[in-house]
Amino acid sequence: MKKIKKVHSGIFRDGGAGAYAKRRYRDRRNKLMGKEDFLIVITGVPYGPGGKTVWAYAHSPTYQEPAIMYLTGINQNNVILLLDPKSKVSTEILFVSRKDRIMEFWEGVRFGVGDKASLQEVQSVTGIKDVRDIGEFKDVLRERFVKNKKKSLATFWYEGIRKGRKTSITTDHNYDFKKKLAAWLREWKAPKGALKNIIANHFYLRLPLDKYDIKNARKAQEITGEGFRAMLKNFSDFKNECQIQGYLEGKMLMNSPYGLSYPSIVASGVNATILHYMKNDDPISKNEMILIDFGVRWMTMHADITRTFPVSGKFNPMQKLLYEIVLNGQREVEKAARAGITIDELNNVCWQSSMMV
């Protein structure tokens, strides 16, 4: 009898590249090292679903830091990637936890140090040959930093400009990691300004999608669209927001094992004025419009669709006027969209279209 090999898709997301995954991830890391000519360390999410707040445990098939997913395809908590472009020993080191059979009993198979077979699988998928215990990370980083002629260390955290001033997201694992690195650099007597952010070059490389990403994005949109059309056909059966959410999400998740893009918003009437409305439990009225914001993942690509329509199935004159203003804005943006145009430019097209009514 032939033994069936289980595929633990929760650990790796090859992006649909299959045998080409290793080359794909290696090329991405090499391009990043070509842009950032100094020591780089990036952390994955240090905890899985419910790991930080146990009472909030919920199934989430993909929870990895997207930067780590992009560079390695690894969907497992407590992972750190070190890139050292100038090293003559190893330019890439992946730090992972030790193999934990007890945790696997509860959560399923995970790769880890101390298990030769799982490490060989990691090396095969990622192309990273040097895999070490995450407990060694600080010592290895210090050794590499001290030996490096450029006394700079790069990492990744979310940073941007708001109202003309530089601002950062300070509540996530990336910023916690940045603070830890900054403390170590002070301990190691590093020069002022030694810690750098790779966010600009990282997104410069990550935002253009390759053929696998494009295929996956289309698949996610296709599944999401099918779920929406199925929900519309059965809309007369629904009495409240919760029933709409349940039916729509069920249809999407029947066709994708990768989870929702984000929690669905099903907002009737005035609820639609709350941008991130998630209560989704109010009854719906025939006189109202209803806004639905929803999507599903395929591999690591997300669909994101928002639709607004009258509960009764027919627009009243005011609803029709407002809807056509928005619809015309969408059409103008679609006509303007092309390679090289920015999101800000498309946003301006949208607002200009709205003001011409």
mmCIF file of C-alpha atoms in Angstrom:
data_model
loop_
_atom_site.group_PDB
_atom_site.id
_atom_site.type_symbol
_atom_site.label_atom_id
_atom_site.label_comp_id
_atom_site.label_asym_id
_atom_site.label_seq_id
_atom_site.Cartn_x
_atom_site.Cartn_y
_atom_site.Cartn_z
ATOM 1 C CA MET A 1 0.000 0.000 0.000
ATOM 2 C CA LYS A 2 1.426 3.380 -1.030
ATOM 3 C CA LYS A 3 1.964 5.782 1.850
ATOM 4 C CA ILE A 4 0.357 9.192 1.287
ATOM 5 C CA LYS A 5 2.614 12.086 2.235
ATOM 6 C CA LYS A 6 0.844 14.884 4.069
ATOM 7 C CA VAL A 7 1.595 18.387 2.807
ATOM 8 C CA HIS A 8 1.919 20.797 5.697
ATOM 9 C CA SER A 9 0.896 23.931 3.807
ATOM 10 C CA GLY A 10 0.715 25.921 7.039
ATOM 11 C CA ILE A 11 4.505 25.962 7.207
ATOM 12 C CA PHE A 12 5.424 26.987 3.667
ATOM 13 C CA ARG A 13 3.722 29.142 1.053
ATOM 14 C CA ASP A 14 5.614 28.577 -2.194
ATOM 15 C CA GLY A 15 3.366 31.094 -3.948
ATOM 16 C CA GLY A 16 2.439 28.497 -6.548
ATOM 17 C CA ALA A 17 6.038 28.424 -7.837
ATOM 18 C CA GLY A 18 6.525 24.786 -6.845
ATOM 19 C CA ALA A 19 10.024 23.605 -7.802
ATOM 20 C CA TYR A 20 10.995 27.183 -8.659
ATOM 21 C CA ALA A 21 10.257 28.443 -5.131
ATOM 22 C CA LYS A 22 13.860 28.134 -3.955
ATOM 23 C CA ARG A 23 15.202 30.194 -6.869
ATOM 24 C CA ARG A 24 12.395 32.730 -6.457
ATOM 25 C CA TYR A 25 13.102 33.400 -2.780
ATOM 26 C CA ARG A 26 16.867 33.388 -3.281
ATOM 27 C CA ASP A 27 16.582 35.956 -6.098
ATOM 28 C CA ARG A 28 14.489 38.199 -3.858
ATOM 29 C CA ARG A 29 17.065 38.064 -1.052
ATOM 30 C CA ASN A 30 19.929 38.726 -3.468
ATOM 31 C CA LYS A 31 18.138 41.768 -4.900
ATOM 32 C CA LEU A 32 17.565 43.138 -1.405
ATOM 33 C CA MET A 33 21.241 42.631 -0.505
ATOM 34 C CA GLY A 34 22.127 44.402 -3.739
ATOM 35 C CA LYS A 35 20.080 47.415 -2.614
ATOM 36 C CA GLU A 36 21.150 47.379 1.046
ATOM 37 C CA ASP A 37 24.922 46.925 1.259
ATOM 38 C CA PHE A 38 25.161 46.179 4.967
ATOM 39 C CA LEU A 39 24.069 43.712 7.653
ATOM 40 C CA ILE A 40 20.286 43.091 7.634
ATOM 41 C CA VAL A 41 18.055 41.287 10.145
ATOM 42 C CA ILE A 42 14.290 40.825 9.810
ATOM 43 C CA THR A 43 12.006 39.183 12.336
ATOM 44 C CA GLY A 44 8.964 37.067 11.726
ATOM 45 C CA VAL A 45 5.937 37.213 13.990
ATOM 46 C CA PRO A 46 7.204 35.951 17.369
ATOM 47 C CA TYR A 47 3.894 34.357 18.324
ATOM 48 C CA GLY A 48 1.108 32.480 16.576
ATOM 49 C CA PRO A 49 -2.680 32.987 16.855
ATOM 50 C CA GLY A 50 -3.584 33.393 20.522
ATOM 51 C CA GLY A 51 0.091 33.444 21.507
ATOM 52 C CA LYS A 52 -0.036 36.954 22.928
ATOM 53 C CA THR A 53 -3.624 37.012 24.170
ATOM 54 C CA VAL A 54 -4.743 33.427 24.701
ATOM 55 C CA TRP A 55 -8.401 34.381 25.126
ATOM 56 C CA ALA A 56 -8.364 35.865 21.585
ATOM 57 C CA TYR A 57 -7.255 32.610 19.925
ATOM 58 C CA ALA A 58 -8.721 32.278 16.452
ATOM 59 C CA HIS A 59 -7.856 30.208 13.406
ATOM 60 C CA SER A 60 -5.659 32.196 11.029
ATOM 61 C CA PRO A 61 -4.037 30.129 8.261
ATOM 62 C CA THR A 62 -1.570 32.906 7.378
ATOM 63 C CA TYR A 63 -0.152 35.033 10.138
ATOM 64 C CA GLN A 64 3.486 35.569 9.189
ATOM 65 C CA GLU A 65 5.168 38.948 8.814
ATOM 66 C CA PRO A 66 4.771 39.661 5.051
ATOM 67 C CA ALA A 67 8.445 40.687 4.705
ATOM 68 C CA ILE A 68 9.536 37.226 5.900
ATOM 69 C CA MET A 69 6.950 35.501 3.710
ATOM 70 C CA TYR A 70 8.246 37.442 0.704
ATOM 71 C CA LEU A 71 11.890 36.539 1.340
ATOM 72 C CA THR A 72 11.529 32.934 2.570
ATOM 73 C CA GLY A 73 7.979 31.599 2.127
ATOM 74 C CA ILE A 74 8.009 30.474 5.755
ATOM 75 C CA ASN A 75 4.714 30.739 7.622
ATOM 76 C CA GLN A 76 5.826 29.890 11.138
ATOM 77 C CA ASN A 77 6.282 32.028 14.211
ATOM 78 C CA ASN A 78 9.608 32.773 15.933
ATOM 79 C CA VAL A 79 11.797 33.030 12.832
ATOM 80 C CA ILE A 80 14.574 35.565 12.138
ATOM 81 C CA LEU A 81 16.419 36.087 8.857
ATOM 82 C CA LEU A 82 19.978 37.488 8.794
ATOM 83 C CA LEU A 83 21.511 38.721 5.524
ATOM 84 C CA ASP A 84 25.196 39.639 5.406
ATOM 85 C CA PRO A 85 26.187 40.648 1.850
ATOM 86 C CA LYS A 86 29.914 40.962 2.630
ATOM 87 C CA SER A 87 30.342 37.661 4.483
ATOM 88 C CA LYS A 88 32.722 35.069 3.072
ATOM 89 C CA VAL A 89 31.270 32.395 5.390
ATOM 90 C CA SER A 90 27.496 32.575 4.796
ATOM 91 C CA THR A 91 25.524 35.509 3.441
ATOM 92 C CA GLU A 92 22.226 34.081 4.720
ATOM 93 C CA ILE A 93 21.313 32.611 8.107
ATOM 94 C CA LEU A 94 17.852 31.499 9.154
ATOM 95 C CA PHE A 95 17.209 31.315 12.909
ATOM 96 C CA VAL A 96 14.371 29.056 14.091
ATOM 97 C CA SER A 97 13.167 27.477 17.316
ATOM 98 C CA ARG A 98 14.122 23.966 18.387
ATOM 99 C CA LYS A 99 11.857 21.112 17.367
ATOM 100 C CA ASP A 100 9.004 20.878 19.890
ATOM 101 C CA ARG A 101 7.055 17.604 19.733
ATOM 102 C CA ILE A 102 4.669 18.635 22.512
ATOM 103 C CA MET A 103 3.671 21.822 20.675
ATOM 104 C CA GLU A 104 3.283 19.798 17.468
ATOM 105 C CA PHE A 105 0.854 17.519 19.304
ATOM 106 C CA TRP A 106 -1.367 20.588 19.803
ATOM 107 C CA GLU A 107 -0.658 22.746 16.755
ATOM 108 C CA GLY A 108 0.591 20.412 14.002
ATOM 109 C CA VAL A 109 3.957 19.837 12.333
ATOM 110 C CA ARG A 110 6.557 22.615 12.525
ATOM 111 C CA PHE A 111 10.171 22.565 11.424
ATOM 112 C CA GLY A 112 12.888 23.151 13.979
ATOM 113 C CA VAL A 113 16.514 22.733 14.982
ATOM 114 C CA GLY A 114 17.281 19.230 16.209
ATOM 115 C CA ASP A 115 15.335 17.503 13.455
ATOM 116 C CA LYS A 116 17.477 16.785 10.387
ATOM 117 C CA ALA A 117 14.581 15.973 8.059
ATOM 118 C CA SER A 118 12.681 19.191 8.756
ATOM 119 C CA LEU A 119 15.799 21.343 8.352
ATOM 120 C CA GLN A 120 16.528 19.690 5.023
ATOM 121 C CA GLU A 121 12.994 20.590 3.963
ATOM 122 C CA VAL A 122 13.552 24.219 5.002
ATOM 123 C CA GLN A 123 16.798 24.333 3.027
ATOM 124 C CA SER A 124 15.089 22.775 0.025
ATOM 125 C CA VAL A 125 12.194 25.263 -0.050
ATOM 126 C CA THR A 126 14.052 28.469 0.879
ATOM 127 C CA GLY A 127 17.503 27.847 -0.536
ATOM 128 C CA ILE A 128 19.037 28.929 2.794
ATOM 129 C CA LYS A 129 21.734 26.430 3.770
ATOM 130 C CA ASP A 130 22.712 27.902 7.146
ATOM 131 C CA VAL A 131 19.872 27.240 9.641
ATOM 132 C CA ARG A 132 20.538 27.761 13.363
ATOM 133 C CA ASP A 133 18.887 27.794 16.783
ATOM 134 C CA ILE A 134 17.178 31.133 17.427
ATOM 135 C CA GLY A 135 18.761 31.107 20.895
ATOM 136 C CA GLU A 136 22.107 31.842 19.210
ATOM 137 C CA PHE A 137 20.836 34.919 17.363
ATOM 138 C CA LYS A 138 22.178 37.684 19.606
ATOM 139 C CA ASP A 139 25.690 36.213 19.819
ATOM 140 C CA VAL A 140 25.888 35.605 16.068
ATOM 141 C CA LEU A 141 24.595 39.091 15.300
ATOM 142 C CA ARG A 142 27.122 40.706 17.640
ATOM 143 C CA GLU A 143 29.976 38.752 16.061
ATOM 144 C CA ARG A 144 28.873 39.731 12.546
ATOM 145 C CA PHE A 145 28.344 43.372 13.525
ATOM 146 C CA VAL A 146 31.753 43.722 15.182
ATOM 147 C CA LYS A 147 33.519 42.176 12.173
ATOM 148 C CA ASN A 148 31.610 44.305 9.672
ATOM 149 C CA LYS A 149 33.548 47.340 8.422
ATOM 150 C CA LYS A 150 30.325 49.284 7.958
ATOM 151 C CA LYS A 151 29.095 49.783 11.514
ATOM 152 C CA SER A 152 25.464 49.815 10.384
ATOM 153 C CA LEU A 153 22.610 47.402 10.976
ATOM 154 C CA ALA A 154 19.422 47.372 8.919
ATOM 155 C CA THR A 155 16.012 46.040 9.858
ATOM 156 C CA PHE A 156 12.381 46.549 8.874
ATOM 157 C CA TRP A 157 9.687 48.599 10.549
ATOM 158 C CA TYR A 158 6.671 50.494 9.257
ATOM 159 C CA GLU A 159 7.469 54.152 8.814
ATOM 160 C CA GLY A 160 5.947 56.941 6.739
ATOM 161 C CA ILE A 161 5.013 60.613 6.546
ATOM 162 C CA ARG A 162 1.874 62.021 8.148
ATOM 163 C CA LYS A 163 1.090 65.724 8.068
ATOM 164 C CA GLY A 164 4.636 66.423 6.932
ATOM 165 C CA ARG A 165 6.251 64.571 9.827
ATOM 166 C CA LYS A 166 7.939 61.150 9.950
ATOM 167 C CA THR A 167 5.875 58.658 11.917
ATOM 168 C CA SER A 168 6.130 54.946 12.740
ATOM 169 C CA ILE A 169 3.762 52.169 13.750
ATOM 170 C CA THR A 170 4.965 51.478 17.284
ATOM 171 C CA THR A 171 2.576 48.727 18.398
ATOM 172 C CA ASP A 172 3.683 45.723 16.325
ATOM 173 C CA HIS A 173 6.444 43.100 16.526
ATOM 174 C CA ASN A 174 8.641 44.929 13.999
ATOM 175 C CA TYR A 175 8.934 47.988 16.228
ATOM 176 C CA ASP A 176 9.537 45.814 19.285
ATOM 177 C CA PHE A 177 12.376 44.137 17.371
ATOM 178 C CA LYS A 178 13.755 47.524 16.343
ATOM 179 C CA LYS A 179 13.833 48.658 19.986
ATOM 180 C CA LYS A 180 15.627 45.459 21.001
ATOM 181 C CA LEU A 181 18.243 45.964 18.273
ATOM 182 C CA ALA A 182 18.713 49.610 19.274
ATOM 183 C CA ALA A 183 19.392 48.539 22.886
ATOM 184 C CA TRP A 184 21.947 45.973 21.719
ATOM 185 C CA LEU A 185 23.692 48.536 19.528
ATOM 186 C CA ARG A 186 24.046 50.873 22.517
ATOM 187 C CA GLU A 187 25.448 47.944 24.492
ATOM 188 C CA TRP A 188 27.971 47.282 21.688
ATOM 189 C CA LYS A 189 29.016 50.972 21.524
ATOM 190 C CA ALA A 190 27.764 51.382 17.954
ATOM 191 C CA PRO A 191 27.960 54.844 16.384
ATOM 192 C CA LYS A 192 24.904 57.099 16.448
ATOM 193 C CA GLY A 193 22.529 56.409 13.559
ATOM 194 C CA ALA A 194 23.787 52.844 13.086
ATOM 195 C CA LEU A 195 20.272 51.390 12.848
ATOM 196 C CA LYS A 196 18.737 51.719 9.365
ATOM 197 C CA ASN A 197 15.270 50.994 7.964
ATOM 198 C CA ILE A 198 15.032 48.938 4.755
ATOM 199 C CA ILE A 199 11.351 49.764 4.200
ATOM 200 C CA ALA A 200 11.872 51.875 1.049
ATOM 201 C CA ASN A 201 14.016 49.358 -0.825
ATOM 202 C CA HIS A 202 11.997 46.426 0.480
ATOM 203 C CA PHE A 203 8.737 47.773 -0.944
ATOM 204 C CA TYR A 204 10.460 48.917 -4.131
ATOM 205 C CA LEU A 205 11.252 45.244 -4.726
ATOM 206 C CA ARG A 206 8.101 43.715 -3.240
ATOM 207 C CA LEU A 207 5.295 45.790 -4.755
ATOM 208 C CA PRO A 208 5.804 44.705 -8.418
ATOM 209 C CA LEU A 209 4.157 41.284 -8.693
ATOM 210 C CA ASP A 210 5.756 38.393 -10.552
ATOM 211 C CA LYS A 211 3.776 35.966 -12.726
ATOM 212 C CA TYR A 212 2.984 33.709 -9.762
ATOM 213 C CA ASP A 213 1.682 36.596 -7.651
ATOM 214 C CA ILE A 214 -0.459 37.855 -10.542
ATOM 215 C CA LYS A 215 -1.943 34.402 -11.061
ATOM 216 C CA ASN A 216 -2.661 34.064 -7.326
ATOM 217 C CA ALA A 217 -4.191 37.555 -7.109
ATOM 218 C CA ARG A 218 -6.532 36.754 -9.991
ATOM 219 C CA LYS A 219 -7.513 33.492 -8.324
ATOM 220 C CA ALA A 220 -8.296 35.314 -5.056
ATOM 221 C CA GLN A 221 -10.427 37.860 -6.928
ATOM 222 C CA GLU A 222 -12.214 35.141 -8.862
ATOM 223 C CA ILE A 223 -13.191 33.251 -5.689
ATOM 224 C CA THR A 224 -14.252 36.488 -3.966
ATOM 225 C CA GLY A 225 -16.365 37.554 -6.957
ATOM 226 C CA GLU A 226 -18.068 34.171 -7.145
ATOM 227 C CA GLY A 227 -18.938 34.358 -3.458
ATOM 228 C CA PHE A 228 -20.432 37.834 -3.909
ATOM 229 C CA ARG A 229 -22.579 36.790 -6.874
ATOM 230 C CA ALA A 230 -23.837 33.731 -4.993
ATOM 231 C CA MET A 231 -24.743 35.927 -2.014
ATOM 232 C CA LEU A 232 -26.718 38.329 -4.251
ATOM 233 C CA LYS A 233 -28.763 35.455 -5.690
ATOM 234 C CA ASN A 234 -29.825 34.473 -2.168
ATOM 235 C CA PHE A 235 -30.047 37.964 -0.690
ATOM 236 C CA SER A 236 -33.816 37.872 -0.153
ATOM 237 C CA ASP A 237 -33.284 35.093 2.430
ATOM 238 C CA PHE A 238 -31.224 37.298 4.768
ATOM 239 C CA LYS A 239 -32.705 39.241 7.683
ATOM 240 C CA ASN A 240 -29.570 40.728 9.274
ATOM 241 C CA GLU A 241 -25.915 41.575 8.682
ATOM 242 C CA CYS A 242 -24.694 38.412 10.398
ATOM 243 C CA GLN A 243 -26.543 36.118 7.991
ATOM 244 C CA ILE A 244 -25.046 37.942 5.006
ATOM 245 C CA GLN A 245 -21.558 37.685 6.488
ATOM 246 C CA GLY A 246 -21.932 33.991 7.287
ATOM 247 C CA TYR A 247 -23.161 33.067 3.818
ATOM 248 C CA LEU A 248 -20.579 35.169 1.966
ATOM 249 C CA GLU A 249 -17.606 34.009 4.030
ATOM 250 C CA GLY A 250 -18.757 30.397 3.833
ATOM 251 C CA LYS A 251 -18.863 30.542 0.035
ATOM 252 C CA MET A 252 -15.380 32.085 -0.140
ATOM 253 C CA LEU A 253 -13.784 29.720 2.372
ATOM 254 C CA MET A 254 -15.255 26.671 0.624
ATOM 255 C CA ASN A 255 -12.912 27.504 -2.261
ATOM 256 C CA SER A 256 -9.759 28.671 -0.474
ATOM 257 C CA PRO A 257 -7.839 27.113 2.437
ATOM 258 C CA TYR A 258 -5.802 30.307 2.932
ATOM 259 C CA GLY A 259 -8.320 32.319 4.940
ATOM 260 C CA LEU A 260 -9.978 35.709 4.639
ATOM 261 C CA SER A 261 -8.055 38.798 3.567
ATOM 262 C CA TYR A 262 -9.439 40.619 6.625
ATOM 263 C CA PRO A 263 -12.591 40.521 8.794
ATOM 264 C CA SER A 264 -15.609 41.190 6.577
ATOM 265 C CA ILE A 265 -17.564 44.422 6.949
ATOM 266 C CA VAL A 266 -21.323 44.099 6.444
ATOM 267 C CA ALA A 267 -22.793 47.497 7.295
ATOM 268 C CA SER A 268 -26.397 48.486 6.672
ATOM 269 C CA GLY A 269 -27.678 52.054 6.750
ATOM 270 C CA VAL A 270 -25.792 54.425 9.034
ATOM 271 C CA ASN A 271 -23.410 51.616 10.051
ATOM 272 C CA ALA A 272 -21.658 52.142 6.712
ATOM 273 C CA THR A 273 -20.304 55.479 8.005
ATOM 274 C CA ILE A 274 -18.011 53.526 10.382
ATOM 275 C CA LEU A 275 -14.939 52.713 8.281
ATOM 276 C CA HIS A 276 -13.958 49.529 10.129
ATOM 277 C CA TYR A 277 -17.414 48.405 11.255
ATOM 278 C CA MET A 278 -17.248 44.764 12.366
ATOM 279 C CA LYS A 279 -20.199 44.279 14.696
ATOM 280 C CA ASN A 280 -22.238 42.828 11.821
ATOM 281 C CA ASP A 281 -25.325 42.008 13.887
ATOM 282 C CA ASP A 282 -27.964 44.634 13.042
ATOM 283 C CA PRO A 283 -31.186 43.797 11.186
ATOM 284 C CA ILE A 284 -31.430 45.124 7.627
ATOM 285 C CA SER A 285 -34.229 47.377 6.371
ATOM 286 C CA LYS A 286 -35.611 47.618 2.824
ATOM 287 C CA ASN A 287 -35.174 51.402 2.825
ATOM 288 C CA GLU A 288 -31.420 51.201 3.437
ATOM 289 C CA MET A 289 -28.288 50.798 1.399
ATOM 290 C CA ILE A 290 -25.858 48.130 2.534
ATOM 291 C CA LEU A 291 -22.061 48.258 2.253
ATOM 292 C CA ILE A 292 -20.020 45.053 2.116
ATOM 293 C CA ASP A 293 -16.185 45.026 2.251
ATOM 294 C CA PHE A 294 -14.761 41.522 1.870
ATOM 295 C CA GLY A 295 -12.120 39.301 0.325
ATOM 296 C CA VAL A 296 -10.277 35.999 0.492
ATOM 297 C CA ARG A 297 -6.638 34.964 0.114
ATOM 298 C CA TRP A 298 -5.075 32.664 -2.398
ATOM 299 C CA MET A 299 -1.550 31.712 -1.351
ATOM 300 C CA THR A 300 -0.187 35.082 -0.120
ATOM 301 C CA MET A 301 -2.264 37.283 -2.425
ATOM 302 C CA HIS A 302 -5.432 39.020 -1.208
ATOM 303 C CA ALA A 303 -8.644 40.114 -2.849
ATOM 304 C CA ASP A 304 -10.250 43.305 -1.517
ATOM 305 C CA ILE A 305 -13.703 44.212 -2.843
ATOM 306 C CA THR A 306 -16.208 46.791 -1.614
ATOM 307 C CA ARG A 307 -19.770 46.949 -2.954
ATOM 308 C CA THR A 308 -22.784 49.043 -1.964
ATOM 309 C CA PHE A 309 -26.350 48.310 -3.078
ATOM 310 C CA PRO A 310 -29.965 48.859 -1.941
ATOM 311 C CA VAL A 311 -31.459 46.227 0.339
ATOM 312 C CA SER A 312 -34.739 46.429 -1.607
ATOM 313 C CA GLY A 313 -32.981 45.700 -4.894
ATOM 314 C CA LYS A 314 -33.951 49.085 -6.357
ATOM 315 C CA PHE A 315 -32.296 52.509 -5.881
ATOM 316 C CA ASN A 316 -34.437 55.463 -4.857
ATOM 317 C CA PRO A 317 -33.576 58.722 -6.733
ATOM 318 C CA MET A 318 -31.069 60.008 -4.126
ATOM 319 C CA GLN A 319 -29.371 56.618 -3.768
ATOM 320 C CA LYS A 320 -29.088 56.352 -7.545
ATOM 321 C CA LEU A 321 -27.527 59.820 -7.842
ATOM 322 C CA LEU A 322 -24.897 59.124 -5.188
ATOM 323 C CA TYR A 323 -24.147 55.658 -6.535
ATOM 324 C CA GLU A 324 -23.605 56.960 -10.069
ATOM 325 C CA ILE A 325 -21.154 59.606 -8.819
ATOM 326 C CA VAL A 326 -19.056 56.879 -7.190
ATOM 327 C CA LEU A 327 -19.417 54.502 -10.142
ATOM 328 C CA ASN A 328 -18.290 57.218 -12.572
ATOM 329 C CA GLY A 329 -15.246 57.850 -10.342
ATOM 330 C CA GLN A 330 -14.371 54.150 -10.510
ATOM 331 C CA ARG A 331 -14.611 54.159 -14.315
ATOM 332 C CA GLU A 332 -12.358 57.207 -14.606
ATOM 333 C CA VAL A 333 -9.768 55.580 -12.346
ATOM 334 C CA GLU A 334 -9.885 52.388 -14.413
ATOM 335 C CA LYS A 335 -9.232 54.412 -17.577
ATOM 336 C CA ALA A 336 -6.316 56.260 -15.926
ATOM 337 C CA ALA A 337 -4.676 53.178 -14.393
ATOM 338 C CA ARG A 338 -1.449 52.165 -16.119
ATOM 339 C CA ALA A 339 2.094 51.117 -15.305
ATOM 340 C CA GLY A 340 4.007 53.902 -13.568
ATOM 341 C CA ILE A 341 1.072 55.942 -12.232
ATOM 342 C CA THR A 342 0.935 56.393 -8.448
ATOM 343 C CA ILE A 343 -1.910 55.722 -6.026
ATOM 344 C CA ASP A 344 -1.979 59.451 -5.170
ATOM 345 C CA GLU A 345 -2.459 60.312 -8.828
ATOM 346 C CA LEU A 346 -5.323 57.839 -9.153
ATOM 347 C CA ASN A 347 -6.856 59.244 -5.969
ATOM 348 C CA ASN A 348 -6.774 62.728 -7.508
ATOM 349 C CA VAL A 349 -8.515 61.394 -10.635
ATOM 350 C CA CYS A 350 -11.257 59.988 -8.412
ATOM 351 C CA TRP A 351 -11.817 63.249 -6.519
ATOM 352 C CA GLN A 352 -11.726 65.378 -9.679
ATOM 353 C CA SER A 353 -14.364 63.134 -11.227
ATOM 354 C CA SER A 354 -16.592 63.507 -8.154
ATOM 355 C CA MET A 355 -16.313 67.301 -8.181
ATOM 356 C CA MET A 356 -17.325 67.581 -11.839
ATOM 357 C CA VAL A 357 -20.842 66.264 -11.155
#
